[in-house]
CSV table of C-alpha atoms and ligand atoms in Angstrom, one decimal:
chain,number,residue,atom,x,y,z
A,20,UNK,CA,-2.2,17.6,-23.5
A,21,UNK,CA,-3.2,14.6,-21.4
A,22,UNK,CA,-4.8,15.3,-18.0
A,23,UNK,CA,-4.9,12.7,-15.4
A,24,UNK,CA,-7.6,12.9,-12.7
A,25,UNK,CA,-6.6,11.5,-9.2
A,26,UNK,CA,-9.2,10.7,-6.4
A,27,UNK,CA,-7.1,11.6,-3.2
A,28,UNK,CA,-4.6,14.5,-3.1
A,29,UNK,CA,-2.3,13.1,-0.4
A,30,UNK,CA,1.5,12.3,-0.7
A,31,UNK,CA,0.8,9.6,-3.2
A,32,UNK,CA,-1.0,11.8,-5.5
A,33,UNK,CA,1.7,14.4,-5.0
A,34,UNK,CA,4.4,11.9,-6.0
A,35,UNK,CA,2.5,10.8,-9.0
A,36,UNK,CA,2.2,14.4,-9.9
A,37,UNK,CA,6.0,15.0,-9.7
A,38,UNK,CA,6.5,11.9,-12.0
A,39,UNK,CA,3.7,13.1,-14.4
A,40,UNK,CA,5.0,16.6,-14.7
A,41,UNK,CA,8.2,15.3,-16.3
A,42,UNK,CA,6.1,13.3,-18.7
A,43,UNK,CA,4.2,16.5,-19.9
A,44,UNK,CA,1.0,15.4,-18.0
A,45,UNK,CA,-1.3,17.6,-16.1
A,46,UNK,CA,-3.3,16.7,-13.0
A,47,UNK,CA,-6.7,17.5,-11.4
A,48,UNK,CA,-7.4,16.0,-7.8
A,49,UNK,CA,-10.5,15.3,-6.0
A,50,UNK,CA,-10.1,15.6,-2.2
A,51,UNK,CA,-12.3,17.1,0.6
A,52,UNK,CA,-9.4,18.2,3.0
A,53,UNK,CA,-7.9,21.6,3.3
A,54,UNK,CA,-4.5,22.3,1.6
A,55,UNK,CA,-3.8,18.5,0.8
A,56,UNK,CA,-0.1,17.7,-0.2
A,57,UNK,CA,-0.9,17.3,-4.0
A,58,UNK,CA,-2.3,20.9,-4.2
A,59,UNK,CA,1.1,21.9,-5.3
A,60,UNK,CA,0.8,19.8,-8.5
A,61,UNK,CA,-2.6,21.0,-9.8
A,62,UNK,CA,-6.2,22.1,-9.0
A,63,UNK,CA,-8.0,20.2,-6.2
A,64,UNK,CA,-11.8,19.8,-6.5
A,65,UNK,CA,-13.0,20.1,-2.9
A,66,UNK,CA,-15.7,17.5,-2.6
A,67,UNK,CA,-16.2,14.4,-0.7
A,68,UNK,CA,-14.9,11.2,-2.5
A,69,UNK,CA,-18.5,9.9,-3.1
A,70,UNK,CA,-20.0,13.2,-4.3
A,71,UNK,CA,-21.7,12.9,-7.8
A,72,UNK,CA,-21.1,16.6,-8.6
A,73,UNK,CA,-17.5,16.3,-7.7
A,74,UNK,CA,-17.0,13.1,-9.5
A,75,UNK,CA,-18.7,14.4,-12.6
A,76,UNK,CA,-16.5,17.5,-12.5
A,77,UNK,CA,-13.3,15.3,-12.2
A,78,UNK,CA,-14.4,13.1,-15.2
A,79,UNK,CA,-15.2,16.1,-17.4
A,80,UNK,CA,-11.8,17.8,-16.8
A,81,UNK,CA,-9.6,14.8,-17.3
A,82,UNK,CA,-8.8,12.1,-19.9
A,83,UNK,CA,-8.2,9.3,-17.4
A,84,UNK,CA,-8.9,8.7,-13.7
A,85,UNK,CA,-6.9,6.9,-11.1
A,86,UNK,CA,-7.0,6.9,-7.2
A,87,UNK,CA,-4.2,7.0,-4.7
A,88,UNK,CA,-5.9,5.1,-1.7
A,89,UNK,CA,-8.1,2.0,-1.5
A,90,UNK,CA,-11.0,3.3,0.5
A,91,UNK,CA,-12.5,5.2,-2.4
A,92,UNK,CA,-16.1,4.0,-2.7
A,93,UNK,CA,-16.4,1.5,-5.4
A,94,UNK,CA,-19.7,3.3,-6.4
A,95,UNK,CA,-17.7,6.3,-7.0
A,96,UNK,CA,-15.5,4.6,-9.4
A,97,UNK,CA,-18.3,2.9,-11.1
A,98,UNK,CA,-20.0,6.4,-11.6
A,99,UNK,CA,-16.9,7.9,-13.4
A,100,UNK,CA,-16.1,4.8,-15.6
A,101,UNK,CA,-18.7,5.3,-18.2
A,102,UNK,CA,-17.4,8.6,-19.2
A,103,UNK,CA,-13.8,8.5,-18.3
A,104,UNK,CA,-11.7,5.4,-18.0
A,105,UNK,CA,-10.6,4.6,-14.4
A,106,UNK,CA,-7.7,2.4,-13.5
A,107,UNK,CA,-7.0,0.2,-11.5
A,108,UNK,CA,-10.3,-1.5,-12.3
A,109,UNK,CA,-13.2,-1.4,-9.9
A,110,UNK,CA,-13.0,-5.3,-9.5
A,111,UNK,CA,-9.5,-5.0,-8.0
A,112,UNK,CA,-10.7,-2.3,-5.5
A,113,UNK,CA,-13.6,-4.5,-4.5
A,114,UNK,CA,-11.3,-7.3,-3.5
A,115,UNK,CA,-8.9,-5.0,-1.8
A,116,UNK,CA,-11.5,-3.3,0.3
A,117,UNK,CA,-12.8,-6.5,2.0
A,118,UNK,CA,-10.3,-8.7,3.6
A,119,UNK,CA,-12.5,-11.8,3.2
A,120,UNK,CA,-13.0,-11.3,-0.4
A,121,UNK,CA,-9.3,-10.7,-0.7
A,122,UNK,CA,-8.2,-13.7,1.2
A,123,UNK,CA,-10.7,-15.8,-0.8
A,124,UNK,CA,-9.2,-14.6,-4.0
A,125,UNK,CA,-5.8,-15.5,-2.9
A,126,UNK,CA,-7.0,-19.1,-2.2
A,127,UNK,CA,-8.8,-19.4,-5.6
A,128,UNK,CA,-5.4,-18.4,-7.3
A,129,UNK,CA,-3.5,-21.1,-5.2
A,130,UNK,CA,-1.7,-18.2,-3.3
A,131,UNK,CA,-1.0,-19.5,0.1
A,132,UNK,CA,-2.6,-17.5,3.0
A,133,UNK,CA,-2.7,-17.6,6.8
A,134,UNK,CA,-5.6,-19.6,8.1
A,135,UNK,CA,-8.7,-17.3,8.3
A,136,UNK,CA,-12.5,-17.3,9.1
A,137,UNK,CA,-15.3,-14.8,8.7
A,138,UNK,CA,-16.5,-13.6,12.1
A,139,UNK,CA,-20.0,-12.0,12.5
A,140,UNK,CA,-20.6,-12.7,16.2
A,141,UNK,CA,-18.8,-13.5,19.4
A,142,UNK,CA,-19.6,-17.1,18.9
A,143,UNK,CA,-18.0,-17.1,15.5
A,144,UNK,CA,-14.8,-15.6,17.1
A,145,UNK,CA,-14.8,-18.3,19.8
A,146,UNK,CA,-15.1,-21.0,17.1
A,147,UNK,CA,-12.4,-19.4,15.0
A,148,UNK,CA,-10.0,-19.2,17.9
A,149,UNK,CA,-10.6,-22.9,18.5
A,150,UNK,CA,-10.2,-24.0,15.0
A,151,UNK,CA,-7.3,-21.7,14.1
A,152,UNK,CA,-5.6,-22.0,17.4
A,153,UNK,CA,-4.5,-18.8,19.4
A,154,UNK,CA,-3.3,-16.2,19.0
A,155,UNK,CA,-5.5,-15.0,16.3
A,156,UNK,CA,-5.5,-11.4,14.8
A,157,UNK,CA,-8.9,-10.0,14.5
A,158,UNK,CA,-9.3,-7.3,11.8
A,159,UNK,CA,-12.2,-5.3,10.6
A,160,UNK,CA,-12.9,-6.6,7.1
A,161,UNK,CA,-13.1,-3.1,5.7
A,162,UNK,CA,-11.5,0.4,6.1
A,163,UNK,CA,-8.5,-0.7,8.1
A,164,UNK,CA,-5.0,0.8,7.3
A,165,UNK,CA,-1.6,1.1,9.1
A,166,UNK,CA,-2.6,-1.6,11.6
A,167,UNK,CA,-5.7,0.3,12.5
A,168,UNK,CA,-8.8,-1.8,13.3
A,169,UNK,CA,-6.9,-4.8,14.4
A,170,UNK,CA,-6.7,-6.7,17.8
A,171,UNK,CA,-4.6,-9.7,18.7
A,172,UNK,CA,-6.5,-12.3,20.8
A,173,UNK,CA,-3.8,-14.3,22.8
A,174,UNK,CA,-6.2,-16.0,25.3
A,175,UNK,CA,-10.0,-16.8,25.1
A,176,UNK,CA,-10.6,-14.1,27.9
A,177,UNK,CA,-9.6,-11.4,25.4
A,178,UNK,CA,-12.6,-12.3,23.1
A,179,UNK,CA,-14.8,-10.0,24.9
A,180,UNK,CA,-12.3,-7.2,24.8
A,181,UNK,CA,-11.7,-7.7,21.1
A,182,UNK,CA,-15.4,-7.6,20.4
A,183,UNK,CA,-15.9,-4.4,22.5
A,184,UNK,CA,-12.9,-2.8,20.5
A,185,UNK,CA,-14.1,-3.9,17.0
A,186,UNK,CA,-17.7,-4.7,17.3
A,187,UNK,CA,-18.7,-8.4,16.6
A,188,UNK,CA,-19.6,-8.5,13.0
A,189,UNK,CA,-17.9,-7.8,9.6
A,190,UNK,CA,-14.6,-9.0,11.1
A,191,UNK,CA,-12.1,-11.6,9.9
A,192,UNK,CA,-10.0,-13.8,12.4
A,193,UNK,CA,-6.5,-14.8,11.0
A,194,UNK,CA,-4.0,-17.2,12.2
A,195,UNK,CA,-1.1,-15.3,13.9
A,196,UNK,CA,2.0,-15.9,11.7
A,197,UNK,CA,5.4,-15.8,13.5
A,198,UNK,CA,7.1,-14.6,10.3
A,199,UNK,CA,10.7,-14.4,9.7
A,200,UNK,CA,10.2,-11.0,7.9
A,201,UNK,CA,7.8,-9.2,5.8
A,202,UNK,CA,8.3,-8.4,2.1
A,203,UNK,CA,6.2,-6.8,-0.6
A,204,UNK,CA,6.2,-7.6,-4.5
A,205,UNK,CA,5.6,-4.6,-6.4
A,206,UNK,CA,4.7,-4.7,-10.1
A,207,UNK,CA,2.7,-3.0,-12.9
A,208,UNK,CA,0.6,-4.0,-15.8
A,209,UNK,CA,-0.4,-1.8,-18.5
A,210,UNK,CA,-3.7,-1.8,-20.7
A,211,UNK,CA,-2.0,-4.0,-23.2
A,212,UNK,CA,-1.1,-6.7,-20.7
A,213,UNK,CA,2.6,-6.0,-20.3
A,214,UNK,CA,3.9,-6.8,-16.9
A,215,UNK,CA,7.0,-5.6,-15.1
A,216,UNK,CA,8.2,-6.7,-11.5
A,217,UNK,CA,10.4,-4.6,-9.2
A,218,UNK,CA,12.9,-6.4,-7.0
A,219,UNK,CA,11.3,-7.6,-3.8
A,220,UNK,CA,11.3,-5.1,-0.9
A,221,UNK,CA,11.8,-6.1,2.8
A,222,UNK,CA,9.5,-4.2,5.2
A,223,UNK,CA,9.7,-3.4,8.9
A,224,UNK,CA,6.6,-2.4,10.6
A,225,UNK,CA,6.1,-1.0,14.2
A,226,UNK,CA,2.7,-0.7,15.6
A,227,UNK,CA,1.2,-2.0,12.2
A,228,UNK,CA,2.9,1.0,10.5
A,229,UNK,CA,5.7,0.8,7.8
A,230,UNK,CA,8.9,2.1,9.3
A,231,UNK,CA,11.7,1.0,7.1
A,232,UNK,CA,12.2,-0.6,3.6
A,233,UNK,CA,15.2,-2.3,2.1
A,234,UNK,CA,15.5,-3.3,-1.4
A,235,UNK,CA,16.5,-5.8,-2.9
A,236,UNK,CA,15.2,-8.1,-0.1
A,237,UNK,CA,17.8,-10.7,0.6
A,238,UNK,CA,15.5,-13.5,-0.6
A,239,UNK,CA,16.7,-14.4,-4.0
A,240,UNK,CA,15.2,-18.0,-3.4
A,241,UNK,CA,11.6,-16.5,-3.0
A,242,UNK,CA,11.6,-14.2,-6.1
A,243,UNK,CA,10.1,-16.7,-8.5
A,244,UNK,CA,7.1,-17.6,-6.1
A,245,UNK,CA,6.5,-13.9,-5.3
A,246,UNK,CA,6.5,-13.0,-9.0
A,247,UNK,CA,4.3,-15.9,-9.9
A,248,UNK,CA,1.6,-14.9,-7.3
A,249,UNK,CA,1.7,-11.3,-8.4
A,250,UNK,CA,1.3,-12.2,-12.0
A,251,UNK,CA,-1.7,-14.4,-11.2
A,252,UNK,CA,-3.4,-11.6,-9.5
A,253,UNK,CA,-2.6,-9.2,-12.2
A,254,UNK,CA,-4.0,-11.3,-14.7
A,255,UNK,CA,-7.1,-12.5,-12.9
A,256,UNK,CA,-8.1,-8.9,-12.1
A,257,UNK,CA,-7.3,-7.8,-15.7
A,258,UNK,CA,-5.4,-5.2,-13.7
A,259,UNK,CA,-3.9,-1.9,-14.9
A,260,UNK,CA,-1.6,0.2,-12.8
A,261,UNK,CA,1.0,-0.5,-10.1
A,262,UNK,CA,0.1,-3.0,-7.5
A,263,UNK,CA,1.8,-4.1,-4.1
A,264,UNK,CA,1.4,-7.6,-2.7
A,265,UNK,CA,2.4,-7.9,1.0
A,266,UNK,CA,3.9,-11.3,1.9
A,267,UNK,CA,5.1,-13.0,5.2
A,268,UNK,CA,8.4,-15.0,4.7
A,269,UNK,CA,8.0,-18.1,6.9
A,270,UNK,CA,10.0,-21.3,7.2
A,271,UNK,CA,7.4,-22.9,4.9
A,272,UNK,CA,7.6,-20.3,2.3
A,273,UNK,CA,5.6,-17.2,1.5
A,274,UNK,CA,2.1,-16.4,2.7
A,275,UNK,CA,0.0,-13.5,1.2
A,276,UNK,CA,-1.2,-10.9,3.7
A,277,UNK,CA,-2.9,-8.3,1.5
A,278,UNK,CA,-2.6,-6.3,-1.7
A,279,UNK,CA,-2.9,-2.7,-2.4
A,280,UNK,CA,-4.3,-1.6,-5.8
A,281,UNK,CA,-2.2,1.6,-6.0
A,282,UNK,CA,1.3,2.8,-5.6
A,283,UNK,CA,2.7,1.9,-2.3
A,284,UNK,CA,4.8,3.2,0.7
A,285,UNK,CA,7.1,0.2,0.2
A,286,UNK,CA,8.0,1.4,-3.2
A,287,UNK,CA,9.0,4.9,-2.4
A,288,UNK,CA,12.5,3.8,-2.8
A,289,UNK,CA,12.0,3.4,-6.6
A,290,UNK,CA,12.2,7.3,-6.9
A,291,UNK,CA,16.0,7.3,-6.5
A,292,UNK,CA,16.7,3.6,-6.5
A,293,UNK,CA,15.2,2.3,-9.7
A,294,UNK,CA,15.5,3.2,-13.4
A,295,UNK,CA,11.8,4.0,-13.4
A,296,UNK,CA,9.9,4.9,-10.3
A,297,UNK,CA,6.7,3.2,-9.3
A,298,UNK,CA,4.9,6.5,-9.8
A,299,UNK,CA,6.1,6.9,-13.5
A,300,UNK,CA,5.3,3.2,-14.1
A,301,UNK,CA,1.8,3.6,-12.7
A,302,UNK,CA,1.2,6.5,-15.1
A,303,UNK,CA,2.7,4.7,-18.1
A,304,UNK,CA,0.4,1.7,-17.2
A,305,UNK,CA,-2.8,3.6,-17.1
A,306,UNK,CA,-1.8,5.6,-20.3
A,307,UNK,CA,-0.9,2.2,-22.1
A,308,UNK,CA,2.7,3.3,-22.6
A,309,UNK,CA,5.5,0.8,-22.7
A,310,UNK,CA,6.5,0.1,-19.0
A,311,UNK,CA,9.8,1.5,-17.8
A,312,UNK,CA,12.9,-0.5,-16.6
A,313,UNK,CA,12.5,-1.6,-13.0
A,314,UNK,CA,16.3,-2.4,-12.6
A,315,UNK,CA,17.9,-1.1,-9.3
A,316,UNK,CA,20.5,1.6,-9.4
A,317,UNK,CA,22.2,0.3,-6.1
A,318,UNK,CA,21.0,-0.9,-2.7
A,319,UNK,CA,18.0,1.2,-1.7
A,320,UNK,CA,16.7,1.9,1.8
A,321,UNK,CA,13.8,4.1,2.9
A,322,UNK,CA,12.8,5.4,6.4
A,323,UNK,CA,9.4,6.8,7.0
A,324,UNK,CA,9.2,10.1,8.9
A,325,UNK,CA,6.0,9.8,11.2
A,326,UNK,CA,4.5,12.1,13.6
A,327,UNK,CA,7.1,14.7,13.7
A,328,UNK,CA,9.9,15.8,11.5
A,329,UNK,CA,13.2,15.1,13.2
A,330,UNK,CA,14.6,18.2,15.0
A,331,UNK,CA,17.8,18.0,13.1
A,332,UNK,CA,17.0,17.6,9.5
A,333,UNK,CA,20.5,18.1,8.2
A,334,UNK,CA,21.3,14.3,8.2
A,335,UNK,CA,18.4,13.7,5.9
A,336,UNK,CA,19.0,16.5,3.5
A,337,UNK,CA,22.7,15.6,3.1
A,338,UNK,CA,24.0,13.3,0.3
A,339,UNK,CA,23.6,10.4,0.0
A,340,UNK,CA,20.3,10.8,1.7
A,341,UNK,CA,17.2,12.2,-0.2
A,342,UNK,CA,14.5,13.8,2.0
A,343,UNK,CA,10.9,14.0,0.8
A,344,UNK,CA,8.8,16.2,2.9
A,345,UNK,CA,5.1,16.0,2.0
A,346,UNK,CA,4.3,19.4,3.4
A,347,UNK,CA,1.7,18.2,6.1
A,348,UNK,CA,1.0,19.5,9.5
A,349,UNK,CA,2.5,17.3,12.0
A,350,UNK,CA,0.2,15.0,14.0
A,351,UNK,CA,1.1,11.8,16.0
A,352,UNK,CA,1.1,8.8,13.8
A,353,UNK,CA,0.9,10.8,10.6
A,354,UNK,CA,3.2,10.0,7.7
A,355,UNK,CA,5.0,13.4,7.1
A,356,UNK,CA,7.8,12.4,4.7
A,357,UNK,CA,10.4,9.8,4.1
A,358,UNK,CA,14.0,9.7,3.4
A,359,UNK,CA,15.9,7.4,0.9
A,360,UNK,CA,19.5,6.2,0.3
A,361,UNK,CA,21.1,4.3,-2.5
A,362,UNK,CA,24.4,2.7,-1.7
A,363,UNK,CA,26.9,0.4,-3.5
A,364,UNK,CA,26.6,-2.3,-0.8
A,365,UNK,CA,24.0,-3.7,1.4
A,366,UNK,CA,26.2,-3.3,4.5
A,367,UNK,CA,26.7,0.5,3.7
A,368,UNK,CA,22.8,0.9,3.2
A,369,UNK,CA,22.1,-1.1,6.5
A,370,UNK,CA,24.5,0.8,8.7
A,371,UNK,CA,23.2,4.2,7.2
A,372,UNK,CA,19.5,3.0,8.0
A,373,UNK,CA,20.4,2.0,11.5
A,374,UNK,CA,22.0,5.4,12.1
A,375,UNK,CA,19.1,7.4,10.7
A,376,UNK,CA,16.3,5.4,12.1
A,377,UNK,CA,17.8,6.1,15.6
A,378,UNK,CA,17.9,9.8,14.8
A,379,UNK,CA,14.2,9.9,13.6
A,380,UNK,CA,12.9,7.4,16.1
A,381,UNK,CA,9.5,8.4,17.4
B,7,ADP,N1,-1.8,-12.7,10.4
B,7,ADP,C1,-1.0,-12.0,10.9
B,7,ADP,N2,0.1,-12.5,11.6
B,7,ADP,C2,1.2,-11.8,12.0
B,7,ADP,N3,1.3,-10.4,11.8
B,7,ADP,C3,0.4,-9.9,11.2
B,7,ADP,C4,-0.9,-10.6,10.7
B,7,ADP,N4,-1.7,-9.8,10.0
B,7,ADP,C5,-1.1,-8.4,10.1
B,7,ADP,N5,0.1,-8.5,10.8
B,7,ADP,C6,1.0,-7.5,11.1
B,7,ADP,O1,0.3,-6.2,11.1
B,7,ADP,C7,0.6,-5.3,9.9
B,7,ADP,C8,-0.6,-4.6,9.4
B,7,ADP,O2,-1.5,-5.6,9.0
B,7,ADP,P1,-2.3,-5.5,7.6
B,7,ADP,O3,-3.0,-6.8,7.5
B,7,ADP,O4,-1.2,-5.4,6.5
B,7,ADP,O5,-3.2,-4.4,7.6
B,7,ADP,P2,-3.1,-2.8,7.1
B,7,ADP,O6,-4.1,-2.7,6.2
B,7,ADP,O7,-3.4,-1.9,8.3
B,7,ADP,O8,-1.8,-2.7,6.5
B,7,ADP,C9,1.3,-6.3,9.0
B,7,ADP,O9,2.2,-5.8,8.1
B,7,ADP,C10,2.0,-7.2,9.9
B,7,ADP,O10,3.1,-6.8,10.5
B,8,MG,MG1,-0.6,-3.9,5.2
């Protein structure tokens, strides 16, 4: 019996668990929170993510360790790695945790990015605004997610406010991109180096948070470039597991925004919409099994359920919708679940998405 350890016991851990249970795997989680979503899958060691004792227990109880969110301290991974293999590798996590290091890596790999500058003082931000041109997006270099830790500076008067909101060091200033749309390239690489790509996904964000995904993205002409960028990243990092690369589509082609070294919200549609889900492929990758077919089973759409579950859940529980409820306590801005649809035409998918996103609008 193979036991997989997962740092973090949120919804991603829970969905990895559902996929893994079918494969005969067992799971142990590490998470300090009370009654986390993945507790239905297996035991949760209730320790902080950087606690030596908790990490040592997790390593001792498992054959392999992975993680479900990118703010796991790199030191925690490095502590586990000598006794139990940890994937994705710490080097991927290091780049993903620091937006400067992430964007610099993209540049090194000749993956186009928005203009960016490191900001460690108000003066740096003034200079960045001058050199890049307004508006600029100022982001904390570390620990941002779902649009948190970001500020759009539209005029020089707003520089003060941005620094008050975010502090004035350990920031990055980025060119504001008036993109046509946002897409993500999702793929996996196993220990032996086999790579698979999922069809591209188009993503709609509101207030920095993912609301709706559609796959395949209607961007056939961009598939080759997106897959080339993703493969370069996977190979440079000697990556193992599922990865998601977020890209802006502009009239001049693709620009890379960020990558996530884990299964990703924009790939939730793969549970019902692809031959092999991202969760199964992540487990296959880290266990060095052959990767599963990523072909689509139709046109897939996904709506996130954020803040509160819709009062009338019947529409989401009725075919052809698939409702996923993470079992979390509702709180404003919290991801509580998602619903997926798989249809035979893009038009049918889009009208169903429009209808349901109005019902669940928060
Ligand atoms: N440089 C940019 N230009 C335009 N929009 C941006 C830029 N950076 C971020 N955004 C918007 O904010 C969202 C969240 O930013 P992102 O960098 O992906 O941070 P997070 O880690 O919070 O996901 C993006 O998906 C995009 O919609
Ligand atoms: Mg993002």
